[in-house]
Amino acid sequence: MSSTSSLAGRKIILSTLLETDHYESLIKELTCTKCSKYMKPPIRLCVDGHSICGPCYDKNYQCHVCQKEFSQIRPAVLESLANKILFPCTNAGCPKHATLPHLEKHAVHCQYRIINCFMARVYGECKWEGRAGEWMDHCFVEHKKRVTDLPFITVKDKWDAKRTEPVLNYFLLRCFEKVFNVYQIYDKRGGRMMWTVLVNDDQAEKYYFEIDIFLPNIPSKRIVYRRPCKCEKDADFLEHTQNVYIPVENVFSMLDETESMNFIVRIGEVENLPLLDTPTESESLILLQDDDHKEQFN
């Protein structure tokens, strides 16, 4: 039997096991009867042997089942099982089974979790609620101007000085088999405009983004910035020094006759960027000279 067929066989056996009533009863024994969440060590017991998860134990002074005090003895066998059992994802329809540490990481990005449309947070005009994995399809139907399957998006945005929300624009670019989240933020207190791009990839810096601000009728006026993308897990991404920051006076100088800002956001792979060669002295227009050379010219 080949290793491929052997692996497939093991997966079928595991899948069958996970669906048995016996396995479901194990999961039930490892589920807190107080909060209905999976229990992970430390697991606590009352003097009559009823189990409870650590967070519920910290909030209660007696057993919620028998009203008796808690014991100081921990259930070693139960805790050992809790570290080994493959728990099912709690999101309806998700086939994922994993140990609790892996399941907690999975839950944050589970495509079966129920979410609201993020566009509503920025634009306040969408009531959609559904599975995370269906959100992009919804955006391509209901928010066509703010999503694209291309590695770039061109924007013409009217400047509104009365807006108080910090996030002016939010776009989605689906390319390189990833979804890139583009934020345009107005930092009124700091007097600057900021762009940043997040992607769900631990190696986000494999990708870069460019902000190309231009005036359509004046080709001599153009501002281009290039920065690395950042991971969605980066909690302090707004404070990151690698975001694009432009002083607001420079932004005003780039508004067209309709007081709109024209810009392009581009996404690319860093490995495809050419390295920039340093000019030699003969190619340089200005030669830097030390003090001895300067004296020769005095």
Coordinates of C-alpha atoms in Angstrom, one line a residue:
M1 CA 0.0 0.0 0.0
S2 CA 1.4 3.4 -1.0
S3 CA 2.0 6.1 1.6
T4 CA -0.7 8.3 -0.1
S5 CA -3.4 5.6 0.1
S6 CA -2.4 4.8 3.7
L7 CA -2.8 8.5 4.7
A8 CA -6.2 8.6 3.0
G9 CA -7.2 5.5 4.9
R10 CA -6.2 7.0 8.2
K11 CA -8.2 10.2 7.5
I12 CA -11.3 8.1 6.7
I13 CA -10.9 6.2 10.0
L14 CA -10.4 9.4 11.9
S15 CA -13.4 11.1 10.3
T16 CA -15.5 8.1 11.1
L17 CA -14.3 8.1 14.7
L18 CA -15.1 11.8 15.2
E19 CA -18.7 11.2 14.1
T20 CA -19.4 8.4 16.6
D21 CA -21.7 8.8 19.7
H22 CA -18.8 7.5 21.8
Y23 CA -16.6 10.4 20.7
E24 CA -19.4 12.9 21.2
S25 CA -19.8 11.7 24.7
L26 CA -16.1 12.4 25.4
I27 CA -16.6 15.9 24.1
K28 CA -19.6 16.4 26.4
E29 CA -17.5 15.3 29.4
L30 CA -14.9 17.9 28.5
T31 CA -17.5 20.7 28.1
C32 CA -18.2 23.0 31.1
T33 CA -21.8 22.6 32.3
K34 CA -21.7 26.2 33.6
C35 CA -20.7 28.1 30.5
S36 CA -21.0 25.4 27.8
K37 CA -17.4 26.0 26.6
Y38 CA -14.7 23.4 26.1
M39 CA -12.6 22.9 29.2
K40 CA -8.9 23.1 29.1
P41 CA -6.5 22.8 32.1
P42 CA -6.8 23.8 34.8
I43 CA -10.1 22.0 35.3
R44 CA -11.7 22.1 38.8
L45 CA -13.9 19.8 40.8
C46 CA -16.3 20.2 43.6
V47 CA -16.2 17.8 46.5
D48 CA -18.9 15.7 44.8
G49 CA -16.8 15.4 41.6
H50 CA -18.7 17.8 39.3
S51 CA -16.2 19.5 36.9
I52 CA -16.0 23.1 35.9
C53 CA -13.6 25.2 33.7
G54 CA -11.0 27.5 35.2
P55 CA -12.7 30.8 34.2
C56 CA -16.0 29.7 35.8
Y57 CA -14.2 28.4 38.9
D58 CA -12.6 31.9 39.3
K59 CA -16.1 33.5 39.2
N60 CA -17.9 31.2 41.6
Y61 CA -17.6 30.2 45.2
Q62 CA -19.6 26.9 45.1
C63 CA -20.6 24.2 42.6
H64 CA -23.5 25.3 40.4
V65 CA -24.8 21.7 40.3
C66 CA -24.8 20.7 44.0
Q67 CA -24.1 24.0 45.7
K68 CA -21.2 22.4 47.5
E69 CA -17.7 23.8 47.9
F70 CA -14.8 23.2 45.5
S71 CA -12.1 20.6 46.1
Q72 CA -8.4 21.4 45.7
I73 CA -7.8 18.2 43.8
R74 CA -7.5 18.5 40.1
P75 CA -8.7 15.7 37.7
A76 CA -5.4 14.6 36.1
V77 CA -7.0 12.1 33.7
L78 CA -9.6 14.6 32.5
E79 CA -6.9 17.3 32.0
S80 CA -4.8 14.8 30.0
L81 CA -7.8 14.0 27.7
A82 CA -8.4 17.7 27.3
N83 CA -4.9 18.1 26.0
K84 CA -5.3 15.3 23.4
I85 CA -8.9 15.3 22.2
L86 CA -9.6 16.8 18.8
F87 CA -12.5 19.2 19.6
P88 CA -15.0 20.2 16.8
C89 CA -15.2 23.8 15.8
T90 CA -18.3 25.4 17.3
N91 CA -19.2 27.3 14.1
A92 CA -22.1 25.5 12.4
G93 CA -21.1 23.6 9.3
C94 CA -17.3 23.8 9.9
P95 CA -15.7 20.3 9.6
K96 CA -12.5 21.4 11.6
H97 CA -11.4 19.3 14.5
A98 CA -8.3 20.2 16.5
T99 CA -6.7 20.3 19.9
L100 CA -7.8 23.3 21.9
P101 CA -4.7 25.5 21.3
H102 CA -5.0 25.0 17.5
L103 CA -8.8 25.4 17.6
E104 CA -8.5 28.8 19.3
K105 CA -6.2 30.0 16.6
H106 CA -8.6 28.6 13.9
A107 CA -11.7 30.2 15.4
V108 CA -10.4 33.7 14.7
H109 CA -10.2 33.0 11.0
C110 CA -12.8 30.3 10.6
Q111 CA -14.7 30.8 7.3
Y112 CA -17.9 29.5 8.9
R113 CA -18.0 32.1 11.7
I114 CA -20.9 34.6 11.5
I115 CA -19.8 38.2 10.8
N116 CA -21.3 41.6 9.9
C117 CA -20.1 43.3 6.7
F118 CA -17.1 45.4 7.6
M119 CA -18.0 47.9 5.0
A120 CA -20.8 49.0 7.3
R121 CA -18.2 50.1 9.9
V122 CA -16.7 52.5 7.4
Y123 CA -19.6 53.6 5.3
G124 CA -22.6 52.7 7.5
E125 CA -24.8 51.5 4.7
C126 CA -24.9 47.7 4.8
K127 CA -26.9 45.3 7.1
W128 CA -25.5 42.1 5.7
E129 CA -24.7 39.2 8.2
G130 CA -23.4 35.8 7.2
R131 CA -20.5 33.4 7.1
A132 CA -17.0 34.9 6.8
G133 CA -16.3 32.7 3.8
E134 CA -19.3 34.3 1.9
W135 CA -18.4 37.9 2.7
M136 CA -16.2 38.5 -0.4
D137 CA -19.0 37.2 -2.7
H138 CA -21.3 39.6 -1.0
C139 CA -18.9 42.5 -1.5
F140 CA -18.5 41.8 -5.2
V141 CA -22.3 42.1 -5.5
E142 CA -23.1 44.9 -3.2
H143 CA -19.9 47.0 -3.0
K144 CA -18.6 46.7 -6.6
K145 CA -16.7 50.0 -6.5
R146 CA -14.7 49.0 -3.4
V147 CA -13.5 45.5 -4.4
T148 CA -11.5 44.1 -7.3
D149 CA -9.8 40.9 -8.5
L150 CA -7.0 42.9 -9.9
P151 CA -3.7 43.8 -8.0
F152 CA -4.6 47.5 -8.2
I153 CA -7.6 49.8 -7.7
T154 CA -8.0 53.4 -9.0
V155 CA -9.9 55.9 -6.8
K156 CA -11.3 59.3 -7.4
D157 CA -12.5 60.5 -4.0
K158 CA -14.1 63.8 -3.2
W159 CA -12.5 65.6 -0.2
D160 CA -15.0 66.2 2.6
A161 CA -13.6 68.4 5.3
K162 CA -16.6 67.8 7.5
R163 CA -16.1 64.1 7.9
T164 CA -15.2 63.1 11.4
E165 CA -14.6 59.3 11.0
P166 CA -10.9 58.5 10.9
V167 CA -11.3 55.8 8.2
L168 CA -12.1 57.6 4.9
N169 CA -12.0 54.6 2.6
Y170 CA -11.7 50.8 2.8
F171 CA -11.0 48.6 -0.2
L172 CA -10.5 44.9 -0.8
L173 CA -8.1 43.6 -3.4
R174 CA -8.2 39.8 -4.1
C175 CA -4.9 38.9 -5.8
F176 CA -2.0 36.5 -5.4
E177 CA -4.5 34.1 -3.8
K178 CA -4.8 36.5 -0.9
V179 CA -7.2 39.2 0.2
F180 CA -5.6 42.6 0.9
N181 CA -7.4 45.1 3.1
V182 CA -6.6 48.7 2.2
Y183 CA -7.3 51.5 4.7
Q184 CA -7.1 55.2 4.0
I185 CA -7.2 57.1 7.3
Y186 CA -7.3 60.8 8.0
D187 CA -5.4 61.7 11.2
K188 CA -6.9 65.1 11.8
R189 CA -5.0 65.7 15.1
G190 CA -1.6 64.8 13.4
G191 CA -2.5 66.7 10.3
R192 CA -1.7 63.9 7.9
M193 CA -3.2 61.2 5.7
M194 CA -2.3 57.6 6.1
W195 CA -2.6 54.4 4.0
T196 CA -1.9 50.9 5.2
V197 CA -2.5 47.4 3.7
L198 CA -3.1 44.3 5.8
V199 CA -3.2 40.7 4.6
N200 CA -3.9 37.4 6.4
D201 CA -0.4 36.0 6.1
D202 CA 2.3 35.6 8.7
Q203 CA 4.9 36.5 6.1
A204 CA 3.0 39.7 5.0
E205 CA 6.3 41.5 4.0
K206 CA 6.5 39.2 1.0
Y207 CA 4.1 41.7 -0.5
Y208 CA 4.3 45.5 -0.9
F209 CA 1.8 48.2 -1.7
E210 CA 2.2 51.4 -3.6
I211 CA 0.2 54.6 -3.3
D212 CA 0.3 56.7 -6.4
I213 CA -1.3 60.1 -6.0
F214 CA -1.6 62.1 -9.2
L215 CA -3.3 65.0 -11.0
P216 CA -4.8 63.7 -14.3
N217 CA -4.2 67.0 -16.2
I218 CA -0.8 67.9 -14.7
P219 CA 1.6 65.0 -15.2
S220 CA 4.4 66.9 -13.5
K221 CA 2.6 66.6 -10.1
R222 CA 2.7 63.1 -8.7
I223 CA 3.5 61.5 -5.3
V224 CA 4.5 57.8 -5.2
Y225 CA 5.1 55.8 -2.0
R226 CA 6.0 52.1 -1.6
R227 CA 5.8 50.2 1.7
P228 CA 5.6 46.6 2.9
C229 CA 2.2 45.1 3.6
K230 CA 1.5 44.0 7.2
C231 CA -0.2 41.0 8.8
E232 CA -3.8 41.3 10.0
K233 CA -2.6 39.9 13.4
D234 CA -0.4 43.0 13.9
A235 CA -2.5 44.7 16.7
D236 CA -0.6 48.0 16.5
F237 CA -0.6 48.3 12.7
L238 CA -1.9 51.9 12.9
E239 CA 1.3 52.9 14.8
H240 CA 3.6 51.2 12.4
T241 CA 6.5 53.3 11.0
Q242 CA 6.1 51.5 7.6
N243 CA 2.7 53.0 6.8
V244 CA 2.4 55.7 4.2
Y245 CA 2.0 59.1 5.8
I246 CA 1.4 62.3 3.9
P247 CA 1.1 65.8 5.5
V248 CA -2.3 67.2 4.9
E249 CA -0.9 70.3 3.1
N250 CA 0.7 68.0 0.5
V251 CA -2.7 66.3 0.1
F252 CA -4.4 69.6 -0.5
S253 CA -1.8 70.4 -3.2
M254 CA -2.9 67.2 -5.0
L255 CA -6.6 67.9 -5.2
D256 CA -8.0 68.4 -8.7
E257 CA -10.4 71.1 -9.9
T258 CA -13.3 69.2 -8.4
E259 CA -11.5 69.0 -5.0
S260 CA -11.1 65.2 -5.5
M261 CA -8.0 63.1 -4.7
N262 CA -7.0 60.7 -7.5
F263 CA -4.8 57.8 -6.5
I264 CA -4.0 54.2 -7.3
V265 CA -3.2 51.4 -4.8
R266 CA -1.0 48.7 -6.3
I267 CA -0.1 45.3 -4.7
G268 CA 3.0 43.4 -5.7
E269 CA 5.4 40.7 -4.7
V270 CA 8.7 41.9 -3.3
E271 CA 10.7 39.1 -5.0
N272 CA 9.8 40.6 -8.3
L273 CA 11.2 44.0 -7.5
P274 CA 14.5 44.8 -9.1
L275 CA 17.4 45.9 -6.8
L276 CA 18.4 49.5 -7.2
D277 CA 22.1 50.0 -8.1
T278 CA 24.1 52.8 -6.5
P279 CA 25.4 55.2 -9.2
T280 CA 29.2 55.3 -9.6
E281 CA 31.1 58.5 -9.2
S282 CA 31.3 59.0 -13.0
E283 CA 27.5 58.6 -13.2
S284 CA 26.8 61.0 -10.4
L285 CA 26.0 64.6 -11.1
I286 CA 27.4 65.7 -7.8
L287 CA 30.7 64.3 -6.5
L288 CA 31.2 64.4 -2.7
Q289 CA 34.8 65.5 -1.9
D290 CA 36.7 65.4 1.4
D291 CA 38.4 68.5 2.9
D292 CA 41.8 67.8 1.1
H293 CA 40.1 67.9 -2.3
K294 CA 38.2 71.0 -1.4
E295 CA 41.5 72.8 -0.5
Q296 CA 42.8 72.0 -4.0
F297 CA 39.9 74.0 -5.4
N298 CA 40.3 77.0 -3.1

